[in-house]
PDB file of C-alpha atoms and ligand atoms in Angstrom:
ATOM      1  CA  UNK A  25      -0.198 -19.015  16.475  1.00 55.00           C
ATOM      2  CA  UNK A  26      -3.165 -18.730  14.196  1.00 72.00           C
ATOM      3  CA  UNK A  27      -3.611 -15.591  12.144  1.00 85.00           C
ATOM      4  CA  UNK A  28      -6.956 -16.753  10.782  1.00 85.00           C
ATOM      5  CA  UNK A  29      -8.445 -16.273  14.271  1.00 90.00           C
ATOM      6  CA  UNK A  30      -7.849 -12.525  14.056  1.00 95.00           C
ATOM      7  CA  UNK A  31      -9.163  -9.726  11.919  1.00 90.00           C
ATOM      8  CA  UNK A  32      -6.574  -7.377  10.476  1.00 96.00           C
ATOM      9  CA  UNK A  33      -7.037  -3.763  11.532  1.00 98.00           C
ATOM     10  CA  UNK A  34      -5.421  -0.815   9.793  1.00 98.00           C
ATOM     11  CA  UNK A  35      -5.795   2.403  11.746  1.00 98.00           C
ATOM     12  CA  UNK A  36      -4.612   5.855  10.795  1.00 98.00           C
ATOM     13  CA  UNK A  37      -3.426   8.131  13.591  1.00 98.00           C
ATOM     14  CA  UNK A  38      -3.725  11.588  12.125  1.00 98.00           C
ATOM     15  CA  UNK A  39      -2.159  13.131  15.257  1.00 98.00           C
ATOM     16  CA  UNK A  40      -2.573  16.944  15.350  1.00 98.00           C
ATOM     17  CA  UNK A  41      -3.311  17.316  11.653  1.00 98.00           C
ATOM     18  CA  UNK A  42      -6.268  18.442   9.558  1.00 98.00           C
ATOM     19  CA  UNK A  43      -8.915  21.059  10.149  1.00 98.00           C
ATOM     20  CA  UNK A  44     -12.520  20.054   9.544  1.00 98.00           C
ATOM     21  CA  UNK A  45     -12.519  20.909   5.814  1.00 98.00           C
ATOM     22  CA  UNK A  46      -9.201  19.076   5.313  1.00 98.00           C
ATOM     23  CA  UNK A  47     -10.523  16.079   7.232  1.00 98.00           C
ATOM     24  CA  UNK A  48     -13.679  15.952   5.143  1.00 98.00           C
ATOM     25  CA  UNK A  49     -11.632  16.094   1.940  1.00 98.00           C
ATOM     26  CA  UNK A  50      -9.253  13.326   3.032  1.00 98.00           C
ATOM     27  CA  UNK A  51     -12.108  11.112   4.141  1.00 98.00           C
ATOM     28  CA  UNK A  52     -13.908  11.748   0.866  1.00 98.00           C
ATOM     29  CA  UNK A  53     -10.812  10.543  -0.991  1.00 98.00           C
ATOM     30  CA  UNK A  54     -10.432   7.513   1.251  1.00 98.00           C
ATOM     31  CA  UNK A  55     -13.990   6.235   1.104  1.00 98.00           C
ATOM     32  CA  UNK A  56     -13.921   4.777  -2.388  1.00 96.00           C
ATOM     33  CA  UNK A  57     -10.297   3.629  -2.045  1.00 98.00           C
ATOM     34  CA  UNK A  58     -11.005   1.492   1.025  1.00 98.00           C
ATOM     35  CA  UNK A  59     -14.611   0.461   0.350  1.00 97.00           C
ATOM     36  CA  UNK A  60     -13.603  -3.064  -0.665  1.00 95.00           C
ATOM     37  CA  UNK A  61     -11.158  -3.569   2.212  1.00 97.00           C
ATOM     38  CA  UNK A  62     -10.748  -7.069   3.575  1.00 96.00           C
ATOM     39  CA  UNK A  63      -9.772  -5.677   6.958  1.00 97.00           C
ATOM     40  CA  UNK A  64     -11.129  -3.175   9.466  1.00 98.00           C
ATOM     41  CA  UNK A  65     -10.188   0.404   8.644  1.00 98.00           C
ATOM     42  CA  UNK A  66     -10.171   3.215  11.199  1.00 98.00           C
ATOM     43  CA  UNK A  67      -9.149   6.868  11.033  1.00 98.00           C
ATOM     44  CA  UNK A  68      -8.273   8.366  14.435  1.00 99.00           C
ATOM     45  CA  UNK A  69      -8.750  12.073  13.915  1.00 98.00           C
ATOM     46  CA  UNK A  70      -8.355  15.161  16.141  1.00 98.00           C
ATOM     47  CA  UNK A  71     -11.235  15.849  18.548  1.00 98.00           C
ATOM     48  CA  UNK A  72     -12.312  18.885  16.537  1.00 98.00           C
ATOM     49  CA  UNK A  73     -12.756  16.785  13.381  1.00 98.00           C
ATOM     50  CA  UNK A  74     -14.615  13.858  14.972  1.00 98.00           C
ATOM     51  CA  UNK A  75     -18.120  15.034  14.212  1.00 98.00           C
ATOM     52  CA  UNK A  76     -17.460  16.044  10.601  1.00 97.00           C
ATOM     53  CA  UNK A  77     -15.494  12.830  10.032  1.00 98.00           C
ATOM     54  CA  UNK A  78     -18.406  10.784  11.358  1.00 98.00           C
ATOM     55  CA  UNK A  79     -20.817  12.667   9.104  1.00 97.00           C
ATOM     56  CA  UNK A  80     -18.573  12.056   6.087  1.00 97.00           C
ATOM     57  CA  UNK A  81     -18.263   8.315   6.751  1.00 97.00           C
ATOM     58  CA  UNK A  82     -21.899   7.535   7.629  1.00 92.00           C
ATOM     59  CA  UNK A  83     -22.860   4.050   6.418  1.00 91.00           C
ATOM     60  CA  UNK A  84     -19.380   3.258   5.068  1.00 98.00           C
ATOM     61  CA  UNK A  85     -16.796   0.734   6.275  1.00 98.00           C
ATOM     62  CA  UNK A  86     -14.431   3.493   7.417  1.00 98.00           C
ATOM     63  CA  UNK A  87     -14.660   3.858  11.182  1.00 98.00           C
ATOM     64  CA  UNK A  88     -13.704   6.962  13.106  1.00 98.00           C
ATOM     65  CA  UNK A  89     -11.665   6.931  16.306  1.00 98.00           C
ATOM     66  CA  UNK A  90     -10.219   9.447  18.769  1.00 99.00           C
ATOM     67  CA  UNK A  91      -6.622   9.739  19.956  1.00 98.00           C
ATOM     68  CA  UNK A  92      -7.044   9.956  23.722  1.00 98.00           C
ATOM     69  CA  UNK A  93      -9.620  10.120  26.491  1.00 98.00           C
ATOM     70  CA  UNK A  94      -9.552  11.095  30.155  1.00 98.00           C
ATOM     71  CA  UNK A  95      -9.897   8.603  33.015  1.00 98.00           C
ATOM     72  CA  UNK A  96     -12.833  10.381  34.628  1.00 98.00           C
ATOM     73  CA  UNK A  97     -16.325  10.503  33.139  1.00 98.00           C
ATOM     74  CA  UNK A  98     -16.620  14.214  33.915  1.00 98.00           C
ATOM     75  CA  UNK A  99     -15.204  16.825  36.277  1.00 98.00           C
ATOM     76  CA  UNK A 100     -12.698  19.612  36.740  1.00 98.00           C
ATOM     77  CA  UNK A 101     -10.119  18.546  34.164  1.00 98.00           C
ATOM     78  CA  UNK A 102      -9.664  21.601  31.957  1.00 98.00           C
ATOM     79  CA  UNK A 103      -8.822  20.745  28.375  1.00 97.00           C
ATOM     80  CA  UNK A 104      -9.636  17.056  28.604  1.00 98.00           C
ATOM     81  CA  UNK A 105     -12.280  14.944  26.833  1.00 98.00           C
ATOM     82  CA  UNK A 106     -13.973  11.987  28.524  1.00 98.00           C
ATOM     83  CA  UNK A 107     -14.765   8.560  27.145  1.00 98.00           C
ATOM     84  CA  UNK A 108     -18.554   8.992  27.597  1.00 98.00           C
ATOM     85  CA  UNK A 109     -18.292  12.216  25.557  1.00 98.00           C
ATOM     86  CA  UNK A 110     -16.715  10.226  22.725  1.00 98.00           C
ATOM     87  CA  UNK A 111     -19.230   7.408  23.019  1.00 98.00           C
ATOM     88  CA  UNK A 112     -22.116   9.880  22.900  1.00 98.00           C
ATOM     89  CA  UNK A 113     -20.744  11.278  19.635  1.00 98.00           C
ATOM     90  CA  UNK A 114     -20.879   7.789  18.128  1.00 97.00           C
ATOM     91  CA  UNK A 115     -17.139   7.123  18.283  1.00 98.00           C
ATOM     92  CA  UNK A 116     -16.214   3.455  18.642  1.00 98.00           C
ATOM     93  CA  UNK A 117     -12.418   3.510  18.996  1.00 98.00           C
ATOM     94  CA  UNK A 118      -9.837   5.459  20.945  1.00 99.00           C
ATOM     95  CA  UNK A 119      -6.041   5.315  21.038  1.00 99.00           C
ATOM     96  CA  UNK A 120      -4.692   5.005  24.585  1.00 98.00           C
ATOM     97  CA  UNK A 121      -1.119   5.499  25.781  1.00 98.00           C
ATOM     98  CA  UNK A 122       0.483   6.661  22.567  1.00 98.00           C
ATOM     99  CA  UNK A 123       4.195   7.292  23.114  1.00 98.00           C
ATOM    100  CA  UNK A 124       3.745  10.973  22.248  1.00 98.00           C
ATOM    101  CA  UNK A 125       1.293  11.236  25.152  1.00 98.00           C
ATOM    102  CA  UNK A 126       3.807   9.467  27.402  1.00 97.00           C
ATOM    103  CA  UNK A 127       6.709  11.610  26.118  1.00 97.00           C
ATOM    104  CA  UNK A 128       5.124  15.088  26.015  1.00 97.00           C
ATOM    105  CA  UNK A 129       2.119  14.980  28.340  1.00 97.00           C
ATOM    106  CA  UNK A 130       3.311  13.057  31.378  1.00 97.00           C
ATOM    107  CA  UNK A 131       1.320   9.917  30.618  1.00 98.00           C
ATOM    108  CA  UNK A 132       2.477   7.032  32.806  1.00 98.00           C
ATOM    109  CA  UNK A 133       1.704   3.322  32.791  1.00 98.00           C
ATOM    110  CA  UNK A 134      -0.780   4.030  35.605  1.00 98.00           C
ATOM    111  CA  UNK A 135      -2.633   6.801  33.746  1.00 98.00           C
ATOM    112  CA  UNK A 136      -2.677   4.595  30.648  1.00 98.00           C
ATOM    113  CA  UNK A 137      -4.382   1.945  32.782  1.00 98.00           C
ATOM    114  CA  UNK A 138      -6.992   4.352  34.146  1.00 98.00           C
ATOM    115  CA  UNK A 139      -7.703   5.871  30.718  1.00 98.00           C
ATOM    116  CA  UNK A 140      -8.016   2.382  29.248  1.00 98.00           C
ATOM    117  CA  UNK A 141     -10.431   1.466  32.044  1.00 98.00           C
ATOM    118  CA  UNK A 142     -12.523   4.559  31.258  1.00 98.00           C
ATOM    119  CA  UNK A 143     -12.611   3.726  27.544  1.00 98.00           C
ATOM    120  CA  UNK A 144     -13.820   0.191  28.266  1.00 98.00           C
ATOM    121  CA  UNK A 145     -16.408   1.409  30.771  1.00 98.00           C
ATOM    122  CA  UNK A 146     -17.827   3.737  28.113  1.00 98.00           C
ATOM    123  CA  UNK A 147     -18.166   0.841  25.678  1.00 98.00           C
ATOM    124  CA  UNK A 148     -15.286   1.916  23.431  1.00 98.00           C
ATOM    125  CA  UNK A 149     -12.651  -0.279  21.807  1.00 98.00           C
ATOM    126  CA  UNK A 150      -9.172   0.838  22.815  1.00 98.00           C
ATOM    127  CA  UNK A 151      -6.009   0.766  20.742  1.00 99.00           C
ATOM    128  CA  UNK A 152      -3.410   0.408  23.495  1.00 99.00           C
ATOM    129  CA  UNK A 153       0.089   1.528  22.492  1.00 98.00           C
ATOM    130  CA  UNK A 154       3.234   0.006  23.966  1.00 98.00           C
ATOM    131  CA  UNK A 155       6.835   0.127  22.867  1.00 98.00           C
ATOM    132  CA  UNK A 156      10.407   0.794  23.869  1.00 98.00           C
ATOM    133  CA  UNK A 157      12.672   3.790  23.278  1.00 96.00           C
ATOM    134  CA  UNK A 158      15.957   3.513  21.393  1.00 94.00           C
ATOM    135  CA  UNK A 159      17.925   3.562  24.669  1.00 95.00           C
ATOM    136  CA  UNK A 160      15.822   0.717  26.008  1.00 96.00           C
ATOM    137  CA  UNK A 161      16.320  -1.351  22.845  1.00 95.00           C
ATOM    138  CA  UNK A 162      20.057  -0.754  23.025  1.00 93.00           C
ATOM    139  CA  UNK A 163      20.049  -1.813  26.684  1.00 96.00           C
ATOM    140  CA  UNK A 164      18.346  -5.015  25.570  1.00 97.00           C
ATOM    141  CA  UNK A 165      15.283  -4.418  27.740  1.00 98.00           C
ATOM    142  CA  UNK A 166      12.660  -4.254  24.950  1.00 98.00           C
ATOM    143  CA  UNK A 167      10.827  -7.284  26.314  1.00 98.00           C
ATOM    144  CA  UNK A 168      10.875  -6.046  29.901  1.00 98.00           C
ATOM    145  CA  UNK A 169       9.478  -2.654  28.849  1.00 98.00           C
ATOM    146  CA  UNK A 170       6.771  -4.161  26.626  1.00 98.00           C
ATOM    147  CA  UNK A 171       5.787  -6.636  29.347  1.00 98.00           C
ATOM    148  CA  UNK A 172       5.631  -3.926  32.014  1.00 98.00           C
ATOM    149  CA  UNK A 173       3.583  -1.518  29.880  1.00 98.00           C
ATOM    150  CA  UNK A 174       1.213  -4.291  28.805  1.00 98.00           C
ATOM    151  CA  UNK A 175       0.727  -5.715  32.300  1.00 98.00           C
ATOM    152  CA  UNK A 176       0.154  -2.377  34.027  1.00 98.00           C
ATOM    153  CA  UNK A 177      -2.198  -1.169  31.271  1.00 98.00           C
ATOM    154  CA  UNK A 178      -4.279  -4.344  31.451  1.00 98.00           C
ATOM    155  CA  UNK A 179      -4.566  -4.457  35.261  1.00 98.00           C
ATOM    156  CA  UNK A 180      -8.236  -4.892  36.140  1.00 98.00           C
ATOM    157  CA  UNK A 181      -9.242  -5.709  32.552  1.00 98.00           C
ATOM    158  CA  UNK A 182     -11.247  -8.926  32.289  1.00 98.00           C
ATOM    159  CA  UNK A 183     -10.691 -11.622  29.683  1.00 98.00           C
ATOM    160  CA  UNK A 184     -14.069 -10.723  28.203  1.00 97.00           C
ATOM    161  CA  UNK A 185     -13.137  -7.031  27.955  1.00 98.00           C
ATOM    162  CA  UNK A 186      -9.973  -7.909  26.091  1.00 98.00           C
ATOM    163  CA  UNK A 187     -12.183  -8.439  23.025  1.00 97.00           C
ATOM    164  CA  UNK A 188     -12.438  -4.636  22.929  1.00 98.00           C
ATOM    165  CA  UNK A 189      -8.708  -4.094  23.014  1.00 98.00           C
ATOM    166  CA  UNK A 190      -6.223  -3.905  20.170  1.00 98.00           C
ATOM    167  CA  UNK A 191      -2.563  -3.631  21.122  1.00 98.00           C
ATOM    168  CA  UNK A 192      -0.270  -1.541  18.937  1.00 98.00           C
ATOM    169  CA  UNK A 193       3.435  -2.266  19.271  1.00 98.00           C
ATOM    170  CA  UNK A 194       5.094   1.027  18.450  1.00 98.00           C
ATOM    171  CA  UNK A 195       8.834   1.211  19.048  1.00 98.00           C
ATOM    172  CA  UNK A 196       9.391   4.889  19.874  1.00 97.00           C
ATOM    173  CA  UNK A 197      12.565   5.041  17.765  1.00 95.00           C
ATOM    174  CA  UNK A 198      10.601   4.085  14.653  1.00 95.00           C
ATOM    175  CA  UNK A 199       7.873   6.720  14.997  1.00 93.00           C
ATOM    176  CA  UNK A 200       8.083   9.552  12.505  1.00 89.00           C
ATOM    177  CA  UNK A 201      11.753   8.812  11.904  1.00 90.00           C
ATOM    178  CA  UNK A 202      11.505   6.880   8.656  1.00 86.00           C
ATOM    179  CA  UNK A 203      13.330   4.104  10.582  1.00 84.00           C
ATOM    180  CA  UNK A 204      11.039   1.089  10.455  1.00 86.00           C
ATOM    181  CA  UNK A 205      11.657  -1.887  12.681  1.00 90.00           C
ATOM    182  CA  UNK A 206      12.618  -4.813  10.480  1.00 96.00           C
ATOM    183  CA  UNK A 207       9.818  -7.263   9.904  1.00 97.00           C
ATOM    184  CA  UNK A 208      11.681  -9.679  12.143  1.00 97.00           C
ATOM    185  CA  UNK A 209      12.131  -7.174  15.006  1.00 97.00           C
ATOM    186  CA  UNK A 210       8.486  -6.110  14.781  1.00 98.00           C
ATOM    187  CA  UNK A 211       7.237  -9.680  14.472  1.00 98.00           C
ATOM    188  CA  UNK A 212       9.275 -10.838  17.454  1.00 98.00           C
ATOM    189  CA  UNK A 213       8.049  -7.999  19.660  1.00 98.00           C
ATOM    190  CA  UNK A 214       4.411  -8.579  18.665  1.00 98.00           C
ATOM    191  CA  UNK A 215       4.839 -12.302  19.355  1.00 98.00           C
ATOM    192  CA  UNK A 216       6.365 -11.496  22.730  1.00 98.00           C
ATOM    193  CA  UNK A 217       3.463  -9.194  23.646  1.00 98.00           C
ATOM    194  CA  UNK A 218       1.059 -11.983  22.658  1.00 98.00           C
ATOM    195  CA  UNK A 219       2.901 -14.347  24.996  1.00 98.00           C
ATOM    196  CA  UNK A 220       2.547 -11.805  27.825  1.00 98.00           C
ATOM    197  CA  UNK A 221      -1.207 -11.640  27.183  1.00 98.00           C
ATOM    198  CA  UNK A 222      -1.348 -15.455  27.100  1.00 98.00           C
ATOM    199  CA  UNK A 223       0.339 -15.491  30.523  1.00 98.00           C
ATOM    200  CA  UNK A 224      -2.141 -12.953  31.922  1.00 98.00           C
ATOM    201  CA  UNK A 225      -5.265 -14.582  30.463  1.00 98.00           C
ATOM    202  CA  UNK A 226      -5.041 -17.691  28.278  1.00 98.00           C
ATOM    203  CA  UNK A 227      -3.475 -18.808  25.006  1.00 97.00           C
ATOM    204  CA  UNK A 228      -6.930 -18.951  23.412  1.00 96.00           C
ATOM    205  CA  UNK A 229      -7.600 -15.315  24.253  1.00 96.00           C
ATOM    206  CA  UNK A 230      -4.123 -14.247  23.177  1.00 97.00           C
ATOM    207  CA  UNK A 231      -4.627 -16.022  19.848  1.00 97.00           C
ATOM    208  CA  UNK A 232      -7.656 -13.852  19.102  1.00 97.00           C
ATOM    209  CA  UNK A 233      -6.037 -10.516  20.081  1.00 97.00           C
ATOM    210  CA  UNK A 234      -5.243  -8.166  17.213  1.00 98.00           C
ATOM    211  CA  UNK A 235      -1.709  -6.795  17.563  1.00 98.00           C
ATOM    212  CA  UNK A 236      -0.653  -3.997  15.236  1.00 98.00           C
ATOM    213  CA  UNK A 237       2.757  -2.682  14.365  1.00 97.00           C
ATOM    214  CA  UNK A 238       3.276   1.088  14.192  1.00 97.00           C
ATOM    215  CA  UNK A 239       6.318   3.160  13.288  1.00 96.00           C
ATOM    216  CA  UNK A 240       7.076   4.462   9.796  1.00 95.00           C
ATOM    217  CA  UNK A 241       4.814   1.870   8.207  1.00 96.00           C
ATOM    218  CA  UNK A 242       4.174   2.860   4.622  1.00 97.00           C
ATOM    219  CA  UNK A 243       2.978   1.626   1.251  1.00 96.00           C
ATOM    220  CA  UNK A 244       6.424   0.181   0.510  1.00 97.00           C
ATOM    221  CA  UNK A 245       7.044  -1.840   3.667  1.00 97.00           C
ATOM    222  CA  UNK A 246       3.518  -2.768   4.801  1.00 97.00           C
ATOM    223  CA  UNK A 247       3.244  -6.089   2.969  1.00 97.00           C
ATOM    224  CA  UNK A 248       6.452  -7.470   4.489  1.00 97.00           C
ATOM    225  CA  UNK A 249       5.496  -6.382   8.014  1.00 97.00           C
ATOM    226  CA  UNK A 250       1.940  -7.665   7.700  1.00 97.00           C
ATOM    227  CA  UNK A 251       3.177 -11.040   6.473  1.00 96.00           C
ATOM    228  CA  UNK A 252       4.681 -11.741   9.904  1.00 97.00           C
ATOM    229  CA  UNK A 253       2.605 -14.304  11.823  1.00 97.00           C
ATOM    230  CA  UNK A 254       2.041 -12.082  14.867  1.00 97.00           C
ATOM    231  CA  UNK A 255       1.442  -8.743  13.111  1.00 98.00           C
ATOM    232  CA  UNK A 256      -2.268  -8.297  12.487  1.00 98.00           C
ATOM    233  CA  UNK A 257      -2.385  -4.768  11.225  1.00 98.00           C
ATOM    234  CA  UNK A 258      -0.867  -1.341  11.524  1.00 98.00           C
ATOM    235  CA  UNK A 259      -1.179   1.971  13.313  1.00 98.00           C
ATOM    236  CA  UNK A 260      -0.117   4.478  10.730  1.00 98.00           C
ATOM    237  CA  UNK A 261       0.969   8.079  11.328  1.00 98.00           C
ATOM    238  CA  UNK A 262       2.458  10.042   8.440  1.00 97.00           C
ATOM    239  CA  UNK A 263       1.260   7.722   5.680  1.00 98.00           C
ATOM    240  CA  UNK A 264      -2.336   7.940   6.933  1.00 98.00           C
ATOM    241  CA  UNK A 265      -2.458  11.582   5.854  1.00 98.00           C
ATOM    242  CA  UNK A 266      -2.196  10.662   2.169  1.00 98.00           C
ATOM    243  CA  UNK A 267      -5.185   8.785   0.800  1.00 98.00           C
ATOM    244  CA  UNK A 268      -3.277   6.747  -1.793  1.00 98.00           C
ATOM    245  CA  UNK A 269      -0.566   5.674   0.669  1.00 98.00           C
ATOM    246  CA  UNK A 270      -3.048   4.712   3.380  1.00 98.00           C
ATOM    247  CA  UNK A 271      -5.191   2.830   0.859  1.00 98.00           C
ATOM    248  CA  UNK A 272      -2.140   0.883  -0.332  1.00 98.00           C
ATOM    249  CA  UNK A 273      -1.505  -0.259   3.257  1.00 98.00           C
ATOM    250  CA  UNK A 274      -5.166  -1.242   3.616  1.00 98.00           C
ATOM    251  CA  UNK A 275      -4.825  -3.240   0.405  1.00 97.00           C
ATOM    252  CA  UNK A 276      -1.710  -5.003   1.698  1.00 97.00           C
ATOM    253  CA  UNK A 277      -3.654  -6.025   4.823  1.00 97.00           C
ATOM    254  CA  UNK A 278      -6.602  -7.261   2.776  1.00 95.00           C
ATOM    255  CA  UNK A 279      -4.768 -10.011   0.902  1.00 81.00           C
TER     256      UNK A 279
HETATM  257  P1  13P B 846       4.543   7.242  11.777  1.00 94.27           P
HETATM  258  O1  13P B 846       3.811   6.248  10.908  1.00 94.27           O
HETATM  259  O2  13P B 846       4.463   8.639  11.263  1.00 94.27           O
HETATM  260  O3  13P B 846       5.922   6.790  12.089  1.00 94.27           O
HETATM  261  O4  13P B 846       3.754   7.273  13.178  1.00 94.27           O
HETATM  262  C1  13P B 846       3.439   6.078  13.783  1.00 94.27           C
HETATM  263  C2  13P B 846       2.550   6.365  14.920  1.00 94.27           C
HETATM  264  O5  13P B 846       2.934   7.002  15.887  1.00 94.27           O
HETATM  265  C3  13P B 846       1.173   5.884  14.840  1.00 94.27           C
HETATM  266  O6  13P B 846       0.517   6.016  16.056  1.00 94.27           O
END
């Protein structure tokens, strides 16, 4: 386990929030607050705000990401956005397999795999989300679920391509509930996911993989979570919508 081999990444997942003017305002507030960050900082904004967000961040250290992409490059998929469309806009990152996509939009481990494949093929870096529900944690199958989701998602992904993947461990029961996993629970799960990746590829590759925690991470609990040896950053929902709160998390990851 060697944290110095990995760069910390703090990513905001704005979910379905902020019109273009609101996005431009929030990004304007964030720019100066995160300009000295000692970690990578990404804001994953709604599709409609991508272009204005990119324009507002030009030349800064704040990167802009999307929240989903389709598995096909183009075609009859009404309402979907493809990875090449994102790449053409100048987007570098995309969230894949968020639990809200799995829960509300029929996303399965297989579609997560194909969407991840499409993101990689378009040259994007993917933030792959895995994590168990409350029922699954109570049934003591957290590790089985995380292993299954990780293995199916990474099927057909080469060791070299893994450099363009960040894994976010997001226990579903901790998302938007104010119920954070304890640092120990989160650290253990992230360490377990790293061991799964080591089994699929190699320990060396697993040691360089950035693994984030996500689920009610905020300015108050970020430092403790980020101090865990296997937690290399955060995927932040609610707290990413407030510049000061998000900046405080970025600061905690920069120490
Ligand atoms: P919250 O930080 O609002 O719990 O959301 C976490 C999340 O789903 C990030 O992708």
